[in-house]
Short mmCIF file of C-alpha atoms (C1' of nucleotides) in Angstrom, two decimals:
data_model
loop_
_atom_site.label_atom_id
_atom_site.label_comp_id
_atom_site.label_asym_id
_atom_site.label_seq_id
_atom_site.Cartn_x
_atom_site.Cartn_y
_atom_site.Cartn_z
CA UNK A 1240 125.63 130.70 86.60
CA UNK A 1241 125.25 133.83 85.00
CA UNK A 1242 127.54 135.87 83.21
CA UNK A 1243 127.08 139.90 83.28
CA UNK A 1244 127.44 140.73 79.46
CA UNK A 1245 129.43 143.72 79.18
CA UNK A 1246 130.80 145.80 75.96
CA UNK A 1247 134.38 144.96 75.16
CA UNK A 1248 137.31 147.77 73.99
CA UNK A 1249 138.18 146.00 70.64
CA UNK A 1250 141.83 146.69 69.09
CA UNK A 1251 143.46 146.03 66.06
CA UNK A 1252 146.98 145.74 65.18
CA UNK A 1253 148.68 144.58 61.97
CA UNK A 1254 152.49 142.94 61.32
CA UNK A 1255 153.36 144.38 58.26
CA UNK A 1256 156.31 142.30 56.57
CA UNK A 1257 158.66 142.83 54.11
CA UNK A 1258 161.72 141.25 52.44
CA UNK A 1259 164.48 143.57 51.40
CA UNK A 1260 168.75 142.59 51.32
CA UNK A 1261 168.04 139.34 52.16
CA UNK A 1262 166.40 140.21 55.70
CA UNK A 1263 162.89 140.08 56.87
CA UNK A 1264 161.60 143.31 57.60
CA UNK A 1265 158.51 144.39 60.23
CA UNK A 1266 157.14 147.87 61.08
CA UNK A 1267 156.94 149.00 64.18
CA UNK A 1268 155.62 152.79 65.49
CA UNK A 1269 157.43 154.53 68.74
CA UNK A 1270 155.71 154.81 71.40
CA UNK A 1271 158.07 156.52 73.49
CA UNK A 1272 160.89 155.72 75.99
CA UNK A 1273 162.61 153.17 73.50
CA UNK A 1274 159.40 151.56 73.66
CA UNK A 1275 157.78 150.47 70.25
CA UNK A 1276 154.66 148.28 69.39
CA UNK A 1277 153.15 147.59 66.10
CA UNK A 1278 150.95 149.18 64.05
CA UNK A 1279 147.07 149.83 65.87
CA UNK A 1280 144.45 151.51 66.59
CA UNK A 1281 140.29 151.65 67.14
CA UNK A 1282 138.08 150.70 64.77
CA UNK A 1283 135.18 153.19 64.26
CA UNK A 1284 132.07 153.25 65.22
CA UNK A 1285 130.26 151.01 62.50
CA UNK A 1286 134.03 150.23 60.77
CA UNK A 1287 134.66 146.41 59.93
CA UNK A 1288 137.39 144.85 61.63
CA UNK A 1289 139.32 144.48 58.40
CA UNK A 1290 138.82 148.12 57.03
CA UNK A 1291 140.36 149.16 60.16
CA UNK A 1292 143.37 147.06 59.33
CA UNK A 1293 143.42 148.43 55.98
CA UNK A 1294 143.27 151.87 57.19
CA UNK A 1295 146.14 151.61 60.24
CA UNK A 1296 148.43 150.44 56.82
CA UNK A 1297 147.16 153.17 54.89
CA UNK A 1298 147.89 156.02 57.36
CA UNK A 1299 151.10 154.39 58.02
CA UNK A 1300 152.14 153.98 54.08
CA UNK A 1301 150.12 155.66 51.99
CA UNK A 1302 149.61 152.31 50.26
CA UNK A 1303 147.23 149.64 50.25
CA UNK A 1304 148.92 146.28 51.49
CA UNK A 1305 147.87 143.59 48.43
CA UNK A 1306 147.82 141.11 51.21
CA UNK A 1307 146.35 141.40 54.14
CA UNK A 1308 144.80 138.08 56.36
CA UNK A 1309 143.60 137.80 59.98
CA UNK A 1310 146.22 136.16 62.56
CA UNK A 1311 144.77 136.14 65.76
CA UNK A 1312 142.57 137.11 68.29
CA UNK A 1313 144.50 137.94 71.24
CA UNK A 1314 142.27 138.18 74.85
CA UNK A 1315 143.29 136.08 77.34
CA UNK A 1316 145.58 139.22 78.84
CA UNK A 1317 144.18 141.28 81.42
CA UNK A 1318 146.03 144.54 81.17
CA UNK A 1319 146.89 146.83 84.46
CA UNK A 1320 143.73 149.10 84.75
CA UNK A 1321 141.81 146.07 84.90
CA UNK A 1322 139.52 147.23 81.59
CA UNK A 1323 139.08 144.30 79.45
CA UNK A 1324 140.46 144.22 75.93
CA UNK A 1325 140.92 142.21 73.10
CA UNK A 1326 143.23 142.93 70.39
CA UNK A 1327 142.48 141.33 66.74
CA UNK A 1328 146.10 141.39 64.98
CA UNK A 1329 146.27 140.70 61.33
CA UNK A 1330 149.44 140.17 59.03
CA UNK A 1331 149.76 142.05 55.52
CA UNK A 1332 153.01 141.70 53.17
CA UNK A 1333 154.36 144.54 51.19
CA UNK A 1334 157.20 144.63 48.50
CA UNK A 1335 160.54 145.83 48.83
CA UNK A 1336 159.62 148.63 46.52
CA UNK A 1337 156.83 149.87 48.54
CA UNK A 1338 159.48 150.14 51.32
CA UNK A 1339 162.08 152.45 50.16
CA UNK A 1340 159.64 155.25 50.32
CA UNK A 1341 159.53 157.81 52.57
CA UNK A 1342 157.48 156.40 55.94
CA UNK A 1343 154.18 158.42 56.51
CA UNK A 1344 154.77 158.59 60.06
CA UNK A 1345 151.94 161.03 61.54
CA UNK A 1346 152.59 162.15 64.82
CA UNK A 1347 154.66 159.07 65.92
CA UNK A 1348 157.56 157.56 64.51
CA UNK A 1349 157.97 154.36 62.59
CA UNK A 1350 160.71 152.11 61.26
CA UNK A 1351 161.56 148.76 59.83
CA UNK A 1352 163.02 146.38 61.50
CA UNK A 1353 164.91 143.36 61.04
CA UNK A 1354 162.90 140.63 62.32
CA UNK A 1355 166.05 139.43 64.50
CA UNK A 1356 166.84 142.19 65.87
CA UNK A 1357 163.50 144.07 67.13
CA UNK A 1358 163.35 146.59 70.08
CA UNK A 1359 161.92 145.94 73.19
CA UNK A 1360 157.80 145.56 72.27
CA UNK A 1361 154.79 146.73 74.18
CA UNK A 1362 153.14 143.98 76.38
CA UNK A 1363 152.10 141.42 74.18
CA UNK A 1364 152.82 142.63 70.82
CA UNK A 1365 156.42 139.99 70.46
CA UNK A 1366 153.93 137.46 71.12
CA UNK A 1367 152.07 138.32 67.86
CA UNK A 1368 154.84 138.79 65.92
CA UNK A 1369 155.99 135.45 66.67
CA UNK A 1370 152.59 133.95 65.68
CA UNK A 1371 152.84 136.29 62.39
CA UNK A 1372 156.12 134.85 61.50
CA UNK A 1373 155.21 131.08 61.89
CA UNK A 1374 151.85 131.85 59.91
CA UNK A 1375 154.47 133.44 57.01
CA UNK A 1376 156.40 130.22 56.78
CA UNK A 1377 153.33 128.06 57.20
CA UNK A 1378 151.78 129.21 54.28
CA UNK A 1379 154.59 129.41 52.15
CA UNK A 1380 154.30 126.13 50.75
CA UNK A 1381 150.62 125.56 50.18
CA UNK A 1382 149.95 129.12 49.08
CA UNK A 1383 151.49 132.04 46.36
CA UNK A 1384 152.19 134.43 49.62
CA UNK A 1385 155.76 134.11 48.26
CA UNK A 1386 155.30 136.10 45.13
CA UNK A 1387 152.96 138.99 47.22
CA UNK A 1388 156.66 139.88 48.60
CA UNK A 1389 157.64 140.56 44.99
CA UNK A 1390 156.93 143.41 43.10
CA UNK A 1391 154.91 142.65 39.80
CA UNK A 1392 158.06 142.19 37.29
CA UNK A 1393 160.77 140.43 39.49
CA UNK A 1394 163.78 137.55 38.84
CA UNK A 1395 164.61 133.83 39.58
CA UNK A 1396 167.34 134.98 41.95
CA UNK A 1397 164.61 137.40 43.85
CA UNK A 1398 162.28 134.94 44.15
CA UNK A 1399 164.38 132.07 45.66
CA UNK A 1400 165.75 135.10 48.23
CA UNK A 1401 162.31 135.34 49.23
CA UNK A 1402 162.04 131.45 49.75
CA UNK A 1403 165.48 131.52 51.48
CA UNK A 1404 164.97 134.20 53.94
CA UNK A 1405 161.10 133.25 54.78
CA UNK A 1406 162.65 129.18 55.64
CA UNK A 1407 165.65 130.32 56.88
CA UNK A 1408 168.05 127.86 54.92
CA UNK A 1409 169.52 128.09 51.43
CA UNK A 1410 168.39 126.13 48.68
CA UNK A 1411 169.94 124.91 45.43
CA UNK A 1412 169.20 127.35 42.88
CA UNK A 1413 169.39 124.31 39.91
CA UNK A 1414 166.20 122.80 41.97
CA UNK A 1415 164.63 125.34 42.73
CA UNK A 1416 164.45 126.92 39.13
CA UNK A 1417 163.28 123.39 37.83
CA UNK A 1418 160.44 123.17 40.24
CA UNK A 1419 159.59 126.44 39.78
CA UNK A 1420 159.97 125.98 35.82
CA UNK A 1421 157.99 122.51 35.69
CA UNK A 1422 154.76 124.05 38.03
CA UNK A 1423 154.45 126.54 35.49
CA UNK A 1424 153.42 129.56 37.46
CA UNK A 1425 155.99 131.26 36.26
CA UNK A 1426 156.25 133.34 32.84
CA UNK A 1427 159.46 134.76 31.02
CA UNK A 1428 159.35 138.22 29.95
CA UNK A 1429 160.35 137.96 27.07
CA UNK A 1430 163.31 140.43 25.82
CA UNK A 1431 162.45 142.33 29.29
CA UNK A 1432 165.52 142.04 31.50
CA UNK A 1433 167.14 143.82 34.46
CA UNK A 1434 170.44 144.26 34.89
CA UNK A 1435 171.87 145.22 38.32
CA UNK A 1436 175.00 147.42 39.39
CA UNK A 1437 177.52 144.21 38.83
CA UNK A 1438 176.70 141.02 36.87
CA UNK A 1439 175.08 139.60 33.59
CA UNK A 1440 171.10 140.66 33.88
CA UNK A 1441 168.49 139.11 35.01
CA UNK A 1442 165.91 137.70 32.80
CA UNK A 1443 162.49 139.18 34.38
CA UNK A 1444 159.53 137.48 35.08
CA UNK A 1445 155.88 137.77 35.72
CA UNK A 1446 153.58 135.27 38.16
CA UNK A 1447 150.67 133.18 36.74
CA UNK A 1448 147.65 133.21 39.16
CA UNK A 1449 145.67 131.27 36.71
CA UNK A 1450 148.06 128.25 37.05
CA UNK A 1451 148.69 128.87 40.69
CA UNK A 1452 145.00 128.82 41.15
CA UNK A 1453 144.67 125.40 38.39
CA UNK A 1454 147.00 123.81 40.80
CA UNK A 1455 146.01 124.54 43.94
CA UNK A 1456 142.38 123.40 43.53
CA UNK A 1457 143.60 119.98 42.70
CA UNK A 1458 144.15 119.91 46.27
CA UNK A 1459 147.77 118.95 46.14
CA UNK A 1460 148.71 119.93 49.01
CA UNK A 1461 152.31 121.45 49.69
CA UNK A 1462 153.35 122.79 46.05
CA UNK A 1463 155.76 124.72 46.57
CA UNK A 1464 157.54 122.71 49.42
CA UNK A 1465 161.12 123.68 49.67
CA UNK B 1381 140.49 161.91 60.43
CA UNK B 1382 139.37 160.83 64.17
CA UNK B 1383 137.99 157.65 64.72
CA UNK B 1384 135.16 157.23 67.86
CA UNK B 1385 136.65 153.83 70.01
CA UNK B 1386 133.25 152.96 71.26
CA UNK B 1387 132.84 149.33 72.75
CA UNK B 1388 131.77 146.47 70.89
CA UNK B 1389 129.76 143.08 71.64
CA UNK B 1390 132.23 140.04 71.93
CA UNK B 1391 130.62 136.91 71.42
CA UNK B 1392 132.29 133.43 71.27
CA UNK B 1393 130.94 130.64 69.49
CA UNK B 1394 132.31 126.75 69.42
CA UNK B 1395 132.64 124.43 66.45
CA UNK B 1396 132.39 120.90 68.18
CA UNK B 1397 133.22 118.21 65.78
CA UNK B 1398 133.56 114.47 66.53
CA UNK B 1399 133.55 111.58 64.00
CA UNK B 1400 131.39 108.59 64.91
CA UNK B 1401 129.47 105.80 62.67
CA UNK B 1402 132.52 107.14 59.69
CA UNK B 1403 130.76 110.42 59.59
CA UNK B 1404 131.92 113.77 60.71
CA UNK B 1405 129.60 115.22 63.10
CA UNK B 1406 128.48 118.81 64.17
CA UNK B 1407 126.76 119.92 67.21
CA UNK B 1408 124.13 122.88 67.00
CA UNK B 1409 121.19 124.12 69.44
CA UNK B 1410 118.08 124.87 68.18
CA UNK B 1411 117.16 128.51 68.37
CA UNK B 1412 113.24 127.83 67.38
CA UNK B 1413 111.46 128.05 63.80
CA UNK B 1414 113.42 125.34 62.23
CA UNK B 1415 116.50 127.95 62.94
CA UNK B 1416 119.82 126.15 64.73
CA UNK B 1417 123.02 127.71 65.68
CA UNK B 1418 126.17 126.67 66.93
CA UNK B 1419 126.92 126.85 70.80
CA UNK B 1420 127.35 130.29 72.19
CA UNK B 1421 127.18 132.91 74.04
CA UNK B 1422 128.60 135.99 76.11
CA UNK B 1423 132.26 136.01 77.48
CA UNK B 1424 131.60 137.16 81.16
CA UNK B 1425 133.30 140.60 82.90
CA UNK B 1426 136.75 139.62 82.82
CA UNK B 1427 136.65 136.42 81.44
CA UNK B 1428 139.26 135.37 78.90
CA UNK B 1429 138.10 134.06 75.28
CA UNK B 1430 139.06 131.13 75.41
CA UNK B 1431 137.90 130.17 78.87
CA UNK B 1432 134.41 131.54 78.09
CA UNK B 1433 134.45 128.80 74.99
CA UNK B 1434 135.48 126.15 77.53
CA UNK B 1435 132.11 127.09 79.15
CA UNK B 1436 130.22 126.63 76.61
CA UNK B 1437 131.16 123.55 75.76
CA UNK B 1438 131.07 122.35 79.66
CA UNK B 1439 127.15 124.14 79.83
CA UNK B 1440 126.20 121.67 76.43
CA UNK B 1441 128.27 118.69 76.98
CA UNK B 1442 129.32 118.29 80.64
CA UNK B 1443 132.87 117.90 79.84
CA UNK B 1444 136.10 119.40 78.90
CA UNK B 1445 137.09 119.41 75.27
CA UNK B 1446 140.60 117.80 75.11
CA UNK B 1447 141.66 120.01 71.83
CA UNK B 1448 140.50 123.47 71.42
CA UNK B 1449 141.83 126.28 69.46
CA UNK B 1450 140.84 129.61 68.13
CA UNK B 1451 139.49 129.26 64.43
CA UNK B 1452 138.81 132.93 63.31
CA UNK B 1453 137.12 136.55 64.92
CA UNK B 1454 134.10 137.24 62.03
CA UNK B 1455 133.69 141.10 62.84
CA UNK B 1456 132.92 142.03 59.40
CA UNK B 1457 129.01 141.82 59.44
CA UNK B 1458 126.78 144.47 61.11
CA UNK B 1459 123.89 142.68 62.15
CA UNK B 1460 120.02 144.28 61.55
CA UNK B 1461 119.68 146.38 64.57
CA UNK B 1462 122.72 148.41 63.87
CA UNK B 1463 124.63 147.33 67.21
CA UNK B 1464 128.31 146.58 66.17
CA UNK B 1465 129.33 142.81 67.49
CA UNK B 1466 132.10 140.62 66.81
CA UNK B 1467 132.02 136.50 66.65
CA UNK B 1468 135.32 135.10 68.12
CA UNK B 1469 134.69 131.44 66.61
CA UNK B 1470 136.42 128.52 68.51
CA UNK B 1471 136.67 124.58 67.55
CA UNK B 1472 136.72 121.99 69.44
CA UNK B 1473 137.14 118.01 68.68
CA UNK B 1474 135.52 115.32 70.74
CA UNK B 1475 135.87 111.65 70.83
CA UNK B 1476 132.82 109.61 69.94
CA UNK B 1477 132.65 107.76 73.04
CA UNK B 1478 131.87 111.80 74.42
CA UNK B 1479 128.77 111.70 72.17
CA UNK B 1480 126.89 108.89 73.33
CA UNK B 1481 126.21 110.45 76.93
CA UNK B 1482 123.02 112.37 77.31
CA UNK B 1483 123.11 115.65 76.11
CA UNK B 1484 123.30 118.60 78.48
CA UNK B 1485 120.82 120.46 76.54
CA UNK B 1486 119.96 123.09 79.50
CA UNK B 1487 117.11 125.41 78.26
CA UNK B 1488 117.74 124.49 74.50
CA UNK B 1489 117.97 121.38 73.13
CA UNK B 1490 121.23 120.82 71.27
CA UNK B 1491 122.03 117.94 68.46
CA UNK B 1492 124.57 116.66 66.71
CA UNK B 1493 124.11 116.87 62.87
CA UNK B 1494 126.13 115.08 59.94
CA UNK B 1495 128.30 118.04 58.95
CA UNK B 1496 126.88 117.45 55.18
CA UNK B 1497 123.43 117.63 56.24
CA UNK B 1498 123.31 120.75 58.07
CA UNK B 1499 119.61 122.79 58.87
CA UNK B 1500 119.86 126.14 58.57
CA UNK B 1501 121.72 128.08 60.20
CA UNK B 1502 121.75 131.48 61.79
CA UNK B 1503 123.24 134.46 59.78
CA UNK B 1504 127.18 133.44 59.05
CA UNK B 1505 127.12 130.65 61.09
CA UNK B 1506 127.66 128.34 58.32
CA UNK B 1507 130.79 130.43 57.12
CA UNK B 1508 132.08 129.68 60.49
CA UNK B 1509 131.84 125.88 59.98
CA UNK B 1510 132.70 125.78 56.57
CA UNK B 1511 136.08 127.56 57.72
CA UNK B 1512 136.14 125.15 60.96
CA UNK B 1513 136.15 121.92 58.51
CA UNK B 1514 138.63 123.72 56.04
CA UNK B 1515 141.26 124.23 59.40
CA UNK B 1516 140.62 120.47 60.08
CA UNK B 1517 142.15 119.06 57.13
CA UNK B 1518 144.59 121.47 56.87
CA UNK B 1519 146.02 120.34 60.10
CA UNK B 1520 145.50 116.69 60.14
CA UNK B 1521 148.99 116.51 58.27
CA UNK B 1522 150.93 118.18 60.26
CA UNK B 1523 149.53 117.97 63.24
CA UNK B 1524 148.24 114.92 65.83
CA UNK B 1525 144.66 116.08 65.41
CA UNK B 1526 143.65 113.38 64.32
CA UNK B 1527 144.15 111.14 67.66
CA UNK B 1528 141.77 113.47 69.43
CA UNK B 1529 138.94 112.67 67.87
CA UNK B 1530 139.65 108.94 69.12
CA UNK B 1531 139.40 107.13 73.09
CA UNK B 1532 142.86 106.40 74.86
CA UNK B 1533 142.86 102.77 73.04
CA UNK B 1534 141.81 102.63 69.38
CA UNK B 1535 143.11 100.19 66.69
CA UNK B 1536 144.69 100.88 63.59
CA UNK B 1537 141.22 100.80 61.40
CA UNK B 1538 139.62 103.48 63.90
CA UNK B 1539 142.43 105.74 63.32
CA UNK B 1540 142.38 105.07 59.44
CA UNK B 1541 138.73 106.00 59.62
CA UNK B 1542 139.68 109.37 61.05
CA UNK B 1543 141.25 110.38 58.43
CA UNK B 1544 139.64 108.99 55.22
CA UNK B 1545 136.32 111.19 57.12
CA UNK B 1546 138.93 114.23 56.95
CA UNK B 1547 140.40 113.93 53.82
CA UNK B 1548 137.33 112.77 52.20
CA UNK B 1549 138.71 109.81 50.83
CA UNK B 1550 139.26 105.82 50.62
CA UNK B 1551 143.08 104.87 52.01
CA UNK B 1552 145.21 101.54 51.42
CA UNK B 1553 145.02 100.37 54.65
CA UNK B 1554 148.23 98.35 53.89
CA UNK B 1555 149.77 101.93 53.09
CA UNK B 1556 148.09 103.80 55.95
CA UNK B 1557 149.62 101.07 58.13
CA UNK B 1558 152.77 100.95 56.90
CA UNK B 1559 153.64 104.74 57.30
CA UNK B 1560 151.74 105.01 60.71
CA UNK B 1561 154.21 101.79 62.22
CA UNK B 1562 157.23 103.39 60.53
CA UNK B 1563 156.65 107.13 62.41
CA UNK B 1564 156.50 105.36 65.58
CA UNK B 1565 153.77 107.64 67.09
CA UNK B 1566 151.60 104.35 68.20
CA UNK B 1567 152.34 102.08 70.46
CA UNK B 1568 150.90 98.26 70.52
CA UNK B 1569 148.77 97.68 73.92
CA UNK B 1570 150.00 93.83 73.96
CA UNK B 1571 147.27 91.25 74.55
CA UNK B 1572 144.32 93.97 74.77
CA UNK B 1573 142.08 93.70 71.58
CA UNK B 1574 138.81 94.93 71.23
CA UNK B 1575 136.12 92.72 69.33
CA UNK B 1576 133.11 94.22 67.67
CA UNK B 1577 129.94 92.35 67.45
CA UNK B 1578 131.24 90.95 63.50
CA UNK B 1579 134.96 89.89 62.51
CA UNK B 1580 138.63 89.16 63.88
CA UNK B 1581 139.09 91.25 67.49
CA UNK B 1582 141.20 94.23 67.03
CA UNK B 1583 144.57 95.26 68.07
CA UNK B 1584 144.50 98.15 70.51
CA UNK B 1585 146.92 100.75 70.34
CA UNK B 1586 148.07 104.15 72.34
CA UNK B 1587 149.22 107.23 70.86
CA UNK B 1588 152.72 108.25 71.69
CA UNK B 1589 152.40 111.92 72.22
CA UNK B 1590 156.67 111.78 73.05
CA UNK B 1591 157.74 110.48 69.82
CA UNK B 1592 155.07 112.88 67.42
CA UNK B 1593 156.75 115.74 69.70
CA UNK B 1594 160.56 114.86 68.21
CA UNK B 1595 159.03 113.98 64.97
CA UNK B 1596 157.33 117.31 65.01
CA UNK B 1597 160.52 119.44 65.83
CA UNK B 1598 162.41 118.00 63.42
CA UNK B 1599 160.06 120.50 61.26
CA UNK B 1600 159.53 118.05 58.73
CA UNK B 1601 156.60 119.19 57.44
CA UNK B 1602 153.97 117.12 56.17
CA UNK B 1603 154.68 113.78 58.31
CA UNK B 1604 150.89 112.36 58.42
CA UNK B 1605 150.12 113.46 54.72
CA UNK B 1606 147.94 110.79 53.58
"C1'" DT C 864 131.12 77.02 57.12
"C1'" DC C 865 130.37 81.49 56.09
"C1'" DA C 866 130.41 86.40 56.44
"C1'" DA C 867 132.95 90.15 58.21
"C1'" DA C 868 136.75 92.55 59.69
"C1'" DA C 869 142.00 92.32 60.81
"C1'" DG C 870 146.32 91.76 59.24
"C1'" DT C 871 150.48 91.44 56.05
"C1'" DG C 872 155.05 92.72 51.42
"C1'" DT C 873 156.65 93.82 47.05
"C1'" DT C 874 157.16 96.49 42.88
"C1'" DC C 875 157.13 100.74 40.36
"C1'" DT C 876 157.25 105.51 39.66
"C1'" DC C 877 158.17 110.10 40.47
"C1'" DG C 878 159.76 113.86 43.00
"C1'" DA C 879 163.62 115.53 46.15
"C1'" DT C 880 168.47 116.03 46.63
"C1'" DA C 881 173.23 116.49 45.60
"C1'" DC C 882 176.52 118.32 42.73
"C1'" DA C 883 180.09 121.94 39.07
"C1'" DC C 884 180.72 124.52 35.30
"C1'" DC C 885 179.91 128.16 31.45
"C1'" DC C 886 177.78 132.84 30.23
"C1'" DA C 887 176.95 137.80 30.14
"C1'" DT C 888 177.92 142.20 32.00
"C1'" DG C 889 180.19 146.47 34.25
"C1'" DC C 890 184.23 148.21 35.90
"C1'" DG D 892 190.59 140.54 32.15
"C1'" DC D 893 188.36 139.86 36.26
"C1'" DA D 894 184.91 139.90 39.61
"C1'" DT D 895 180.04 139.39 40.10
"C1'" DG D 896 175.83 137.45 39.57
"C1'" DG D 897 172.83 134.67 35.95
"C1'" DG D 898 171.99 130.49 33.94
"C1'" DT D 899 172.06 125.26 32.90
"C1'" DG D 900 171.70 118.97 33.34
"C1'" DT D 901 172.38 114.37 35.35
"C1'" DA D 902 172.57 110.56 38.61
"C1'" DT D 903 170.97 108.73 43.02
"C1'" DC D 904 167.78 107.80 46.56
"C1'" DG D 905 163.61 107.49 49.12
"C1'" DA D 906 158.83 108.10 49.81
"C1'" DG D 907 154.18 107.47 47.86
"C1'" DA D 908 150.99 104.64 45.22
"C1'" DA D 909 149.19 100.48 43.40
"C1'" DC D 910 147.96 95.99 44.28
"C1'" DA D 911 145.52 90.51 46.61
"C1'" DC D 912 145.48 87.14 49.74
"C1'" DT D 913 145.48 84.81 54.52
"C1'" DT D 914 143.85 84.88 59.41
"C1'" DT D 915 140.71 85.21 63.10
"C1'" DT D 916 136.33 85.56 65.03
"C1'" DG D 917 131.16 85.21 66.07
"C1'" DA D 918 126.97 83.57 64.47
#
DNA sequence: TCAAAAGTGTTCTCGATACACCCATGC
DNA sequence: GCATGGGTGTATCGAGAACACTTTTGA
């Protein structure tokens, strides 16, 4: 058998996650008629798939997304007008931070959602958020993605809310803080502190790549396992 | 700024992996000059990803791969002649007994290589494999993986071998054993045994795919962490 | 009878879990 | 002074790692 080659229109889309009061966040754009789908577009002509993910956050955020990874390929879907497609969705995390800015929006509108409670999705696209969300928790214990939720200076009660709301469960904050403590990735500020509205303040502190990375090549597996 | 769509050149492209003589094997078709590639080729009008993998592997090796999965879309290379083309990259895992038959080798002749003694390869083909065997061990732990690289009826020191060829690495068999009888997910085939030409015969076992299911959805993590 | 592979339990150590109170701060 | 969130230590349990000999089989 032969197979007639045949160019292919090539999409990408990106989940763009965020933690912020204790809920997991995604972006979505309006497309109209209480219709929403994530983030997408074309790469150019000549653009790497990648730079065009980079570039759909960018117009979106006016930031650059400090992680950013590859999810899936989707093209087993043949949509309506019977032109073949394939969309390649990626996954990026951005800080709380980043997120109480004003949203670039464009022409179209876009908000964040909770993860639970998302709008009715373009074909498709609830599907990749799904994947994007297993991927998060996944990774979570044999990688730092944790800490790329964070912004640079950040507490021990921060970071366990990011560990909380990414496994769904609540953990014991005595454990936690020793594991945490005895890995070592994991520097105090010292004298730097933040103090919220209520409450005694929060010693701050700052994440260790060099460790993380010291660790992680002894192939330990699932650090980090909560 | 406006981006031009323009259509791009999907190609998908098969790890296949199998494990025979305790040695993890690759298999690659020559493309002349000492030059070898993995199987691939052109997903046909309308033809979904993943079934045009399927093909592949049915055009080289005459059967169906039991376990196949998307590994990664490589997009980020523009090839020489300027023409824009994306690799959707695909593994698949294949029981030895597959590997004996007579290869299908069609116009090129295809071979099966020891994965650490690889010829060279086409441009980023060996990136592809390299991430192919990196997915592998990641998922033996938490996933069955390992029992399809194995017949229907294995004993305990095939299965063993499977995974000290993953890992890398020597195993207490008295541990290995221990842990694999305790998770239930093998069941003993009383009175068959299997006798090799040297040594006591075997006892043959059957993977329980029911019992790895509950085991699974109890999201314990790492059962299978050796 | 010998070489080769299959099979079998116990001890120790370390990491995971469970659990409750005092401290600093802003109002 | 009180409500709110930050910070700390110990005891128990279970899973992982280390470790050596007996049994069966074919030649």
């Amino acid at each position: 058998v032969t197979h007639k080659p045949g160019s292919i229109g090539v999409n990408a889309a990106v989940v763009l996650m965020s933690i912020a009061d204790g809920r997991l966040k995604i972006l979505l754009t309006s497309v109209g008629e209480g219709l929403w789908a994530l983030p997408h577009g074309e790469p150019g002509y000549g653009e790497p798939l990648q730079e065009a993910a980079e570039r759909i956050i960018r117009e979106r955020l006016g930031i650059r997304a400090e992680y950013l990874e590859q999810l899936y390929t989707f093209g087993n879907h043949i949509p309506r007008n019977r032109q073949r497609r394939i969309t390649v969705a990626y996954y990026a995390l951005i800080p709380a931070a980043a997120l109480r800015r004003e949203l670039d929006g464009g022409s179209e509108a876009a908000r964040w959602f909770n993860h639970d409670e998302l709008p009715k999705l373009v074909d498709g696209h609830a599907e990749v958020v799904r994947v994007a969300r297993h991927r998060l928790r996944g990774k979570l214990a044999y990688t730092a993605v944790g800490f790329e939720l964070l912004p640079e200076k950040f507490s021990l009660a921060e970071l366990q809310t990011i560990y909380e709301v990414i496994l769904g469960k609540t953990l014991d904050k005595r454990n936690f803080r020793r594991k945490i403590r005895e890995l070592g990735i994991v520097e105090e500020l010292g004298g730097e502190f933040r103090s919220g509205p209520r409450g005694r303040a929060a010693q701050l502190h700052r994440f260790r790549p060099e460790v993380f990375q010291q660790i992680e090549e002894g192939l330990k597996g699932d650090i980090l396992a909560f």
